[in-house]
């Protein structure tokens, strides 16, 4: 049994500390936004989680490609870990988005392109997990997962564009992560700093969780191996 | 004709073939025997190019797998225990379909020839769905010889057949083998293969553990040979 | 060692491709199980929509394309699933894989056969819908959209059905895998269909047609590239 590598423990601590600092910055350092008030602070975590979730999808797709090329099972473990974590991060992003939307536009949900695409991506993640669950042979499971992750990732830009084109009659979504022309705001310097810091924190959190999950995956594979040996 | 070196195949973490070596000369009829789970079907699937080994080389009729798979496929005929036929098509249509897939020349004539060979000429316009299992197996053999392959691979072809059907199958098998083809056949049924094969190999726990020529052994000794070979590996 | 020329290989490829298409269509023509299932299902969906949406004449024209495409999408998954299931369950897929021909011949053969099934169903649904709801659906633009939309849908669907068929939950899994990826097709097809039904000029509907064409090209290419990985053991 390998024990937890020292660097991972260090990373855990770093992640914890970063998170504390980020929370502090969000609540105390960043100024309260003029129009939207305190609820705007959700934005920092909302965007960070979404961005990292998307990063996870890209990781899953790339790693899937590598697996198809090299056939080394460890890439499959990373891909599965990336999808699972991204699933959660995206969910957090969507929920945070809802919390933000409610007081501003008096609705829990808006069918704007970004949010809609996010839900579709979430469904792709779920489909990925369901696909894996139904396949018994581990090699085939890994191969199918890789193909679907790649296929899914490649479909997202087109999905986003088509929803965007669909909604051009509604208030447009403009960059910077704000979901509505009425809800837009420009960022002052401390806000920018908070924003980038939370982005950084979430990225580190993702890497930390990914490492843990990959370790778990490797241990699970080892157990499976030992169990079949004993038969 | 067939050369296999150090074949390794794994299903997940389970090792099925562990460095298997195997050699067959042209014209030999090898009966591959072995207990359940020994890896016979897995091995045959690799030879048939349907499955890829983790490690090791396979060369058939001068072509390597998997890099020259298409060339190999053109030269092998495979009969598995599933008939691999389309129930909603007639016998003739099934053969025509596979004939097209294999680019068989003079297809119409060839199809009639093959139907005759396997004794199904009278049923050629009938849907395969209506065939008995024995008839389906015979048609499956027909499908396998359609493109006149040099090598034939049979995976437990007698499975699920009654005595009469088995005898009919054996007649066809003998005719097929008589053409000088190289045959590898896996089997459970020693008595049956005893008359057909020219060589007996035993596959146990992922490796060929013993091999004997038909000329060197008596029919009633085969059973002893087989159980000895299997037991020996288990003790080790 | 004999090597085959490019022309010979090409001919073998096309011959195998059409053999597969012909085989699927012939087998289906004999039993007509799949076609009947798809057709009855589509008609049921249309009837259900009638009650579920309680459409008056005006509202109906706004949702016609939506209803049509939902119907096609669901009937499509039926066809896609069954097409691969018959191959796998009788081990016939091995029979196809044993042939000395490029795997993509299997992909294109299957995809074309699936496409034909969809077209046949669509060809029946259109007149039935026209009659039941007293609208004229026979506009050439609409036929074009149905063609483009079906091609994209089947291109991805054939690849995904090859994966789904190995799962225990294959019937429910295929729609789950397919729909999120097919969203661009559905959106573009519905918008373009609405456009043509409302009598818009081609220029106005062009964006959606372009989207469909781009999707079709990209995903046909991707699906055929990945097919090898998915169909072999």
XYZ file of C-alpha atoms in Angstrom:
700
model
C 0.000 0.000 0.000
C 1.548 3.282 -1.033
C 1.182 5.990 1.504
C 0.084 9.439 0.538
C 2.943 11.209 -1.182
C 4.334 14.093 0.775
C 3.811 16.579 -2.010
C 0.123 15.744 -2.064
C -0.185 16.535 1.624
C 1.594 19.798 0.987
C -0.775 20.504 -1.868
C -3.742 19.794 0.400
C -2.504 22.371 2.874
C -1.789 24.905 0.163
C -5.270 24.420 -1.272
C -6.817 24.878 2.132
C -4.894 28.052 2.775
C -5.648 29.480 -0.656
C -9.307 28.825 -0.109
C -9.320 30.642 3.175
C -7.567 33.611 1.622
C -9.909 33.597 -1.371
C -12.948 33.568 0.879
C -11.527 36.411 2.884
C -10.850 38.381 -0.272
C -14.329 37.778 -1.605
C -16.072 38.822 1.556
C -13.824 41.540 2.904
C -11.370 42.712 0.317
C -13.532 43.102 -2.756
C -15.849 46.054 -2.559
C -19.593 45.560 -2.530
C -20.914 46.189 -5.997
C -23.067 49.224 -6.357
C -26.085 47.911 -8.214
C -26.363 44.286 -7.196
C -25.154 44.375 -3.661
C -23.665 41.557 -1.694
C -25.067 38.799 -3.863
C -22.706 39.793 -6.655
C -19.905 38.176 -4.683
C -21.233 34.815 -5.806
C -19.769 35.763 -9.163
C -16.234 35.045 -8.014
C -16.934 31.436 -7.211
C -19.482 30.986 -9.977
C -17.103 31.871 -12.761
C -14.126 30.159 -11.202
C -16.041 26.913 -10.821
C -17.368 27.105 -14.367
C -14.007 27.876 -15.859
C -12.348 25.026 -14.014
C -15.190 22.716 -14.961
C -14.570 23.511 -18.588
C -10.863 22.951 -18.070
C -11.695 19.547 -16.690
C -13.622 18.689 -19.828
C -10.648 19.676 -21.928
C -8.388 17.527 -19.754
C -10.760 14.592 -20.156
C -10.832 15.016 -23.914
C -7.059 15.347 -24.285
C -6.385 12.445 -21.970
C -8.956 10.416 -23.886
C -7.063 11.119 -27.083
C -3.819 10.039 -25.463
C -5.412 6.850 -24.245
C -6.650 5.945 -27.713
C -3.181 6.537 -29.000
C -1.174 4.819 -26.284
C -3.541 2.321 -24.752
C -2.132 2.893 -21.276
C -4.866 2.522 -18.695
C -3.597 5.233 -16.385
C -4.837 7.880 -18.817
C -8.290 6.435 -18.541
C -8.194 6.835 -14.761
C -7.266 10.490 -15.182
C -10.075 10.997 -17.687
C -12.674 9.501 -15.369
C -11.395 11.584 -12.478
C -11.510 14.762 -14.561
C -15.097 14.158 -15.620
C -16.294 13.338 -12.128
C -14.727 16.437 -10.637
C -15.883 18.674 -13.464
C -19.401 17.343 -12.986
C -19.368 18.627 -9.430
C -17.695 21.921 -10.277
C -20.181 22.635 -13.016
C -23.004 21.829 -10.691
C -21.615 24.313 -8.180
C -21.326 26.879 -10.956
C -24.905 26.346 -12.050
C -26.263 26.542 -8.512
C -24.181 29.626 -7.758
C -25.524 31.129 -10.958
C -29.050 30.480 -9.781
C -28.366 32.098 -6.439
C -27.047 35.129 -8.244
C -29.923 35.267 -10.699
C -32.720 35.146 -8.167
C -32.386 38.505 -6.482
C -31.283 40.255 -9.668
C -33.858 39.079 -12.189
C -36.359 37.448 -9.894
C -35.923 34.064 -11.494
C -34.011 30.936 -10.575
C -33.088 30.168 -14.119
C -32.420 31.961 -17.365
C -32.131 30.144 -20.649
C -29.207 32.202 -21.765
C -26.541 30.548 -23.921
C -23.909 30.142 -21.277
C -26.136 28.613 -18.668
C -27.897 26.409 -21.177
C -24.650 25.156 -22.629
C -23.441 24.501 -19.096
C -26.440 22.299 -18.421
C -25.888 20.437 -21.648
C -22.253 19.875 -20.721
C -23.447 18.592 -17.365
C -25.671 16.138 -19.214
C -22.738 15.028 -21.338
C -20.779 14.310 -18.168
C -23.654 12.297 -16.793
C -23.974 10.419 -20.088
C -20.247 9.661 -19.965
C -20.574 8.137 -16.518
C -23.627 6.147 -17.520
C -21.871 4.831 -20.591
C -18.966 3.595 -18.502
C -21.223 2.030 -15.962
C -22.931 -0.161 -18.528
C -19.777 -1.672 -20.007
C -18.164 -4.659 -18.336
C -14.863 -5.053 -20.132
C -12.416 -2.508 -18.687
C -10.494 -1.958 -21.912
C -13.650 -1.325 -23.843
C -14.945 0.916 -21.077
C -11.822 3.043 -21.249
C -11.928 3.240 -25.049
C -15.586 4.196 -25.206
C -15.104 6.758 -22.449
C -12.238 8.329 -24.363
C -14.207 8.509 -27.611
C -17.268 9.995 -25.944
C -15.228 12.537 -24.008
C -13.610 13.696 -27.252
C -16.871 13.705 -29.151
C -18.587 15.616 -26.382
C -15.850 18.178 -26.075
C -15.838 18.815 -29.818
C -19.592 19.310 -29.866
C -19.601 22.040 -27.217
C -18.487 24.970 -29.409
C -21.176 24.184 -31.977
C -23.758 23.783 -29.248
C -22.833 27.121 -27.753
C -22.928 28.874 -31.117
C -26.274 27.406 -32.073
C -27.868 28.410 -28.755
C -26.315 31.839 -29.041
C -27.768 32.302 -32.520
C -31.100 31.110 -31.191
C -31.184 33.676 -28.439
C -30.080 36.754 -30.319
C -33.540 38.140 -29.955
C -33.103 38.144 -26.178
C -30.711 40.382 -24.223
C -27.266 39.419 -25.340
C -24.702 37.862 -23.144
C -21.495 39.764 -23.230
C -18.113 38.630 -21.968
C -16.670 38.909 -18.511
C -19.012 36.302 -17.156
C -22.058 38.402 -16.485
C -25.292 36.794 -17.590
C -27.325 39.664 -18.862
C -26.956 43.162 -20.183
C -28.821 44.520 -17.223
C -26.632 42.622 -14.842
C -23.348 43.832 -16.223
C -20.799 45.660 -14.226
C -17.245 46.726 -14.713
C -14.604 45.544 -12.319
C -12.462 47.764 -10.223
C -8.919 46.707 -9.461
C -9.555 44.971 -6.140
C -12.408 43.111 -7.794
C -10.150 42.023 -10.614
C -7.573 40.814 -8.148
C -10.174 38.868 -6.190
C -11.497 37.386 -9.379
C -8.148 36.157 -10.616
C -7.223 34.909 -7.207
C -10.371 32.797 -6.914
C -9.733 31.488 -10.405
C -6.271 30.470 -9.324
C -7.565 28.913 -6.118
C -10.143 26.842 -7.933
C -7.536 25.634 -10.391
C -5.318 24.487 -7.562
C -8.341 22.882 -5.913
C -9.072 21.037 -9.143
C -5.515 19.769 -9.406
C -5.591 18.670 -5.781
C -8.891 16.827 -6.132
C -7.756 15.314 -9.422
C -4.639 13.936 -7.818
C -6.619 12.423 -4.965
C -9.154 10.923 -7.312
C -6.490 9.481 -9.609
C -4.831 7.889 -6.597
C -8.154 6.401 -5.619
C -8.607 5.098 -9.160
C -5.198 3.467 -9.164
C -5.831 1.823 -5.825
C -9.181 0.545 -7.069
C -7.493 -0.922 -10.137
C -4.929 -2.605 -7.930
C -7.598 -4.110 -5.705
C -9.409 -5.423 -8.775
C -6.165 -6.947 -9.971
C -5.482 -8.663 -6.658
C -9.009 -9.915 -6.405
C -8.883 -11.592 -9.803
C -5.497 -13.080 -9.013
C -6.929 -14.730 -5.958
C -9.773 -16.383 -7.865
C 1.525 -21.539 -42.349
C 0.704 -20.309 -38.853
C 3.366 -19.054 -36.483
C 2.603 -17.666 -33.044
C 5.274 -16.337 -30.709
C 4.861 -15.530 -27.047
C 1.267 -14.440 -27.254
C 0.000 -12.557 -24.227
C -3.625 -11.543 -23.740
C -5.274 -9.971 -20.785
C -8.898 -9.200 -19.971
C -8.714 -6.383 -17.492
C -6.335 -7.671 -14.839
C -6.896 -11.318 -15.687
C -4.175 -13.069 -17.705
C -5.716 -15.414 -20.246
C -2.776 -16.220 -22.506
C 0.676 -16.254 -20.996
C 3.375 -16.314 -23.617
C 1.805 -18.887 -25.906
C 3.860 -20.414 -28.738
C 2.200 -22.284 -31.574
C 3.251 -23.512 -34.985
C 1.259 -25.158 -37.749
C 2.546 -26.408 -41.095
C 0.484 -26.172 -44.260
C -2.077 -28.934 -44.580
C -2.100 -29.936 -40.916
C -5.375 -30.431 -39.068
C -4.736 -29.446 -35.477
C -7.250 -30.188 -32.764
C -6.795 -27.711 -29.959
C -8.037 -29.233 -26.751
C -8.357 -27.763 -23.323
C -10.575 -27.276 -20.317
C -13.082 -24.470 -20.041
C -11.530 -21.124 -19.480
C -8.156 -22.253 -20.799
C -8.262 -19.538 -23.423
C -9.112 -21.530 -26.548
C -11.759 -19.142 -27.816
C -9.609 -16.133 -26.965
C -6.688 -17.634 -28.860
C -8.821 -18.446 -31.861
C -10.240 -14.945 -31.934
C -6.738 -13.538 -32.017
C -5.848 -15.833 -34.916
C -9.049 -14.715 -36.623
C -7.900 -11.080 -36.257
C -10.972 -10.243 -34.187
C -8.968 -9.541 -31.079
C -5.582 -7.985 -30.421
C -2.959 -9.492 -28.165
C -1.169 -7.450 -25.574
C 2.183 -8.805 -26.704
C 3.513 -11.363 -29.143
C 3.475 -11.991 -32.885
C 1.091 -13.841 -35.096
C 1.886 -14.684 -38.675
C -0.591 -16.432 -40.942
C 0.079 -17.451 -44.560
C 3.050 -15.137 -44.597
C 1.236 -12.050 -43.337
C 1.554 -10.426 -39.921
C -1.239 -9.514 -37.608
C -2.373 -6.853 -36.924
C -0.481 -4.763 -39.451
C -1.505 -6.840 -42.468
C -4.869 -7.844 -41.125
C -6.780 -7.371 -44.377
C -4.436 -9.741 -46.204
C -4.818 -12.313 -43.434
C -8.600 -12.027 -43.421
C -8.727 -12.784 -47.099
C -6.973 -16.088 -46.445
C -8.822 -17.378 -43.434
C -12.284 -18.822 -42.969
C -13.802 -18.788 -39.498
C -16.618 -20.822 -37.993
C -17.561 -19.915 -34.449
C -20.217 -21.473 -32.266
C -22.546 -18.643 -33.181
C -23.647 -19.024 -36.774
C -22.909 -15.419 -37.814
C -25.763 -15.544 -40.288
C -28.684 -13.236 -40.986
C -31.947 -14.925 -40.085
C -34.127 -12.732 -42.256
C -32.229 -13.529 -45.426
C -32.279 -16.764 -47.398
C -29.310 -19.120 -47.459
C -28.474 -17.947 -50.938
C -28.717 -14.294 -49.985
C -26.502 -14.805 -46.968
C -23.809 -16.367 -49.109
C -24.136 -13.693 -51.748
C -23.715 -11.011 -49.115
C -20.553 -12.524 -47.712
C -19.339 -13.235 -51.220
C -19.566 -9.530 -51.968
C -17.794 -8.632 -48.763
C -14.936 -10.919 -49.770
C -14.947 -9.892 -53.420
C -15.454 -13.486 -54.540
C -15.326 -13.813 -58.338
C -18.078 -15.637 -60.296
C -20.282 -15.259 -57.295
C -23.431 -16.894 -58.581
C -21.699 -20.092 -59.616
C -19.626 -20.203 -56.478
C -22.645 -19.827 -54.213
C -24.374 -22.769 -55.864
C -21.177 -24.802 -55.601
C -20.857 -24.135 -51.896
C -24.512 -24.848 -51.189
C -23.986 -28.172 -52.869
C -20.875 -28.869 -50.821
C -22.688 -28.385 -47.532
C -25.807 -30.204 -48.678
C -28.198 -27.266 -48.577
C -29.001 -26.791 -52.263
C -32.623 -27.731 -51.782
C -33.079 -25.128 -49.046
C -31.328 -22.278 -50.740
C -34.400 -20.077 -51.054
C -35.453 -20.561 -47.462
C -34.926 -18.059 -44.702
C -32.102 -18.982 -42.381
C -34.438 -18.303 -39.499
C -36.224 -21.539 -40.404
C -33.084 -23.667 -40.355
C -32.204 -26.069 -37.596
C -29.011 -25.435 -35.729
C -27.222 -28.169 -37.628
C -28.198 -26.638 -40.928
C -27.111 -23.225 -39.783
C -23.711 -24.584 -38.820
C -23.339 -26.193 -42.219
C -24.246 -22.949 -43.915
C -21.761 -21.207 -41.650
C -19.052 -23.531 -42.906
C -20.215 -22.742 -46.419
C -19.777 -19.086 -45.666
C -16.308 -19.779 -44.347
C -15.114 -21.642 -47.478
C -16.769 -19.304 -49.941
C -13.620 -17.357 -50.667
C -11.479 -20.490 -50.767
C -9.241 -19.656 -47.810
C -5.988 -21.474 -47.126
C -6.562 -21.574 -43.396
C -9.714 -22.533 -41.526
C -10.441 -21.843 -37.883
C -13.240 -23.654 -36.117
C -14.350 -22.803 -32.607
C -16.241 -25.744 -31.113
C -18.356 -26.298 -34.210
C -20.199 -29.290 -32.747
C -21.752 -27.279 -29.921
C -25.478 -27.799 -29.653
C -25.761 -30.397 -32.404
C -27.362 -33.790 -32.092
C -25.775 -37.007 -33.297
C -27.087 -36.867 -36.865
C -26.178 -33.252 -37.282
C -22.712 -33.959 -35.916
C -22.159 -36.708 -38.421
C -23.266 -34.514 -41.267
C -20.966 -31.808 -39.993
C -18.048 -34.214 -39.870
C -18.613 -35.197 -43.489
C -18.408 -31.589 -44.504
C -15.376 -31.038 -42.307
C -13.607 -33.957 -43.913
C -14.313 -32.636 -47.366
C -13.079 -29.217 -46.363
C -9.912 -30.620 -44.873
C -9.311 -32.930 -47.798
C -8.665 -29.949 -50.030
C -5.283 -29.535 -48.369
C -6.322 -26.676 -46.189
C -4.729 -25.927 -42.864
C -7.239 -26.311 -40.065
C -7.220 -25.391 -36.405
C -10.220 -26.609 -34.482
C -10.917 -26.162 -30.809
C -12.952 -28.827 -29.179
C -14.263 -30.368 -26.020
C -15.242 -33.572 -27.724
C -12.186 -35.783 -27.982
C -13.883 -38.776 -29.562
C -15.194 -36.719 -32.406
C -12.024 -34.883 -33.251
C -9.965 -38.067 -33.011
C -11.025 -39.091 -36.491
C -10.543 -35.726 -38.084
C -7.333 -34.318 -36.729
C -3.753 -35.065 -37.671
C -2.355 -33.488 -34.526
C -3.541 -32.798 -30.994
C -2.407 -29.854 -28.926
C -3.485 -29.131 -25.379
C -4.016 -25.585 -24.176
C -4.106 -25.195 -20.444
C -3.813 -22.122 -18.298
C -2.774 -19.887 -21.126
C -0.087 -22.005 -22.751
C 0.274 -25.032 -25.003
C 1.346 -27.712 -22.610
C 1.591 -30.727 -24.867
C 1.333 -31.788 -28.461
C 1.178 -35.151 -30.183
C 0.840 -36.378 -33.754
C -2.051 -38.603 -34.677
C 0.337 -41.161 -36.113
C 2.120 -41.519 -32.791
C -0.874 -42.242 -30.620
C -3.702 -44.701 -30.406
C -7.298 -43.456 -30.416
C -8.038 -44.797 -26.945
C -4.858 -43.261 -25.595
C -5.945 -39.796 -26.528
C -8.136 -39.358 -23.496
C -5.279 -40.322 -21.214
C -2.934 -38.025 -23.062
C -5.348 -35.177 -22.620
C -6.019 -35.632 -18.914
C -2.325 -36.109 -18.210
C -1.474 -32.932 -20.008
C -4.088 -30.945 -18.140
C -3.218 -32.410 -14.765
C 0.475 -31.856 -15.225
C -0.006 -28.161 -15.627
C -2.234 -28.002 -12.602
C 0.287 -29.679 -10.351
C 2.868 -27.179 -11.477
C 3.589 -10.820 -51.846
C 0.737 -9.421 -53.837
C -0.366 -5.922 -53.040
C -3.707 -4.634 -54.090
C -3.908 -1.524 -56.159
C -5.748 1.501 -54.928
C -8.490 1.095 -57.512
C -9.119 -2.501 -56.519
C -9.320 -1.551 -52.862
C -11.675 1.275 -53.686
C -13.909 -1.051 -55.616
C -13.876 -3.610 -52.815
C -14.724 -0.856 -50.351
C -17.701 0.383 -52.330
C -18.858 -3.113 -53.075
C -18.786 -4.004 -49.378
C -20.502 -0.746 -48.458
C -23.392 -1.305 -50.816
C -23.569 -4.960 -49.845
C -24.164 -3.870 -46.249
C -26.772 -1.286 -47.218
C -28.551 -3.806 -49.407
C -28.390 -6.465 -46.716
C -29.905 -4.189 -44.071
C -32.675 -3.007 -46.361
C -33.493 -6.513 -47.613
C -33.555 -8.002 -44.157
C -35.764 -5.184 -42.957
C -38.063 -5.503 -45.929
C -38.632 -9.164 -45.047
C -39.589 -8.664 -41.458
C -40.600 -5.020 -41.471
C -40.346 -5.080 -37.679
C -38.165 -2.068 -37.315
C -39.981 0.032 -39.837
C -43.361 -0.736 -38.331
C -42.094 0.087 -34.860
C -40.637 3.405 -35.962
C -43.728 4.344 -37.876
C -46.271 3.448 -35.229
C -44.170 5.193 -32.637
C -44.005 8.373 -34.703
C -47.742 8.419 -35.233
C -48.350 7.884 -31.550
C -46.077 10.785 -30.711
C -47.921 13.052 -33.103
C -51.263 12.064 -31.639
C -50.005 12.587 -28.096
C -48.782 16.029 -29.011
C -52.224 16.839 -30.235
C -53.661 16.242 -26.793
C -50.691 17.424 -24.783
C -50.378 20.761 -26.470
C -54.036 21.404 -27.269
C -53.130 23.347 -30.324
C -55.416 25.740 -32.065
C -54.686 26.507 -35.680
C -52.533 29.530 -35.043
C -50.416 28.086 -32.252
C -49.939 24.949 -34.268
C -47.942 26.539 -37.034
C -45.497 27.833 -34.471
C -44.802 24.422 -33.026
C -45.100 22.200 -36.092
C -41.398 22.000 -36.759
C -40.697 21.326 -33.091
C -43.186 18.489 -32.988
C -41.851 17.032 -36.216
C -38.261 17.047 -35.047
C -38.999 15.610 -31.645
C -40.820 12.822 -33.432
C -37.955 12.222 -35.820
C -35.400 12.292 -33.027
C -37.161 9.650 -30.970
C -38.066 7.430 -33.893
C -34.496 7.779 -35.063
C -33.058 6.368 -31.863
C -35.331 3.352 -32.205
C -33.934 2.656 -35.632
C -30.329 3.265 -34.671
C -30.500 0.934 -31.729
C -32.194 -1.917 -33.485
C -29.878 -1.743 -36.443
C -26.826 -2.400 -34.301
C -28.571 -4.746 -31.910
C -29.333 -7.284 -34.609
C -25.660 -7.342 -35.545
C -24.390 -7.783 -32.062
C -26.902 -10.255 -30.719
C -26.339 -12.888 -33.355
C -22.623 -12.302 -33.397
C -22.964 -10.981 -36.948
C -20.734 -8.062 -36.149
C -17.850 -10.533 -36.061
C -18.899 -11.713 -39.477
C -18.583 -8.149 -40.743
C -15.272 -7.617 -38.983
C -13.831 -10.758 -40.547
C -14.230 -9.354 -44.016
C -11.010 -8.080 -45.596
C -12.351 -4.596 -45.981
C -11.801 -1.268 -44.262
C -13.916 -0.758 -41.121
C -15.262 2.494 -42.404
C -17.184 0.503 -45.010
C -19.170 -0.894 -42.106
C -19.701 2.580 -40.715
C -20.886 4.111 -43.960
C -22.925 1.062 -44.897
C -24.734 1.096 -41.573
C -25.118 4.856 -41.573
C -26.634 4.904 -45.038
C -29.028 2.107 -44.148
C -30.050 3.968 -40.975
C -30.512 7.119 -43.021
C -32.789 5.327 -45.451
C -34.905 4.045 -42.562
C -35.244 7.565 -41.240
C -36.149 8.935 -44.657
C -38.833 6.340 -45.134
C -40.367 7.141 -41.775
C -40.166 10.864 -42.460
C -41.744 10.334 -45.857
C -44.748 8.764 -44.192
C -44.973 11.145 -41.256
C -45.068 14.279 -43.410
C -48.235 13.464 -45.344
C -49.909 12.053 -42.248
C -49.211 15.208 -40.294
C -50.355 17.339 -43.197
C -53.648 15.533 -43.300
C -54.260 15.372 -39.561
C -53.563 19.043 -39.046
C -54.581 20.420 -42.350
C -51.291 22.116 -43.097
C -49.233 21.788 -46.228
C -45.836 20.460 -45.338
C -44.575 19.842 -48.819
C -42.261 22.740 -49.271
C -38.947 21.948 -51.010
C -36.985 23.887 -48.419
C -38.397 21.677 -45.713
C -37.345 18.551 -47.553
C -33.820 19.923 -47.741
C -33.738 20.626 -44.011
C -35.046 17.185 -43.192
C -32.332 15.700 -45.350
C -29.511 17.704 -43.783
C -30.773 17.234 -40.267
C -31.192 13.491 -40.643
C -27.700 13.107 -42.074
C -26.073 14.793 -39.079
C -28.237 12.943 -36.605
C -27.522 9.552 -38.142
C -23.807 10.260 -38.528
C -23.353 10.684 -34.803
C -26.081 8.216 -33.903
C -24.500 5.342 -35.807
C -21.218 5.798 -33.979
C -22.898 6.094 -30.593
C -25.178 3.121 -31.191
C -22.080 1.021 -31.850
C -21.009 1.887 -28.298
C -24.399 1.740 -26.645
C -25.127 -1.716 -27.989
C -22.510 -3.196 -25.640
C -24.233 -1.839 -22.583
C -26.873 -3.620 -20.572
C -29.043 -0.515 -20.703
C -28.625 0.018 -24.429
C -32.113 1.252 -25.265
C -32.144 4.072 -22.774
C -28.453 4.810 -23.103
C -28.451 5.773 -26.760
C -30.794 8.763 -26.394
C -28.857 9.889 -23.327
C -25.614 9.802 -25.266
C -27.015 11.210 -28.465
C -29.279 14.091 -27.533
C -26.726 16.387 -25.864
C -24.451 15.999 -28.877
C -27.254 16.470 -31.366
C -28.505 19.765 -29.937
C -26.995 21.883 -32.726
C -28.761 19.734 -35.314
C -32.085 19.939 -33.527
C -31.901 23.681 -33.028
C -30.821 24.428 -36.578
C -33.291 21.968 -38.092
C -36.228 23.324 -36.117
C -35.407 26.945 -36.897
C -34.815 26.260 -40.565
C -37.986 24.174 -40.815
C -40.027 26.931 -39.178
C -38.501 29.405 -41.566
C -39.450 27.430 -44.627
C -42.915 26.646 -43.353
C -43.514 30.321 -42.706
C -42.529 30.990 -46.294
C -39.318 32.844 -45.605
C -36.757 33.284 -48.352
C -33.711 31.062 -48.393
C -31.450 33.984 -47.541
C -33.092 34.414 -44.168
C -32.824 30.787 -43.278
C -29.268 30.558 -44.548
C -27.594 30.777 -41.152
C -29.359 27.667 -39.977
C -28.677 25.764 -43.180
C -25.030 26.655 -42.878
C -24.960 25.416 -39.326
C -26.471 22.131 -40.419
C -24.006 21.683 -43.245
C -21.040 22.490 -41.023
C -22.239 20.099 -38.343
C -22.835 17.355 -40.891
C -19.380 17.660 -42.384
C -17.523 17.919 -39.103
C -19.322 15.113 -37.379
C -19.331 12.742 -40.306
C -15.565 13.147 -40.412
C -15.142 12.716 -36.662
C -17.505 9.772 -36.411
C -15.850 7.896 -39.217
C -12.417 8.525 -37.712
C -13.445 7.179 -34.333
C -15.405 4.231 -35.648
C -12.388 1.943 -35.804
C -11.735 2.402 -32.119
C -15.255 1.624 -31.229
C -16.100 -1.340 -33.411
C -13.066 -3.548 -32.806
C -12.794 -5.605 -29.698
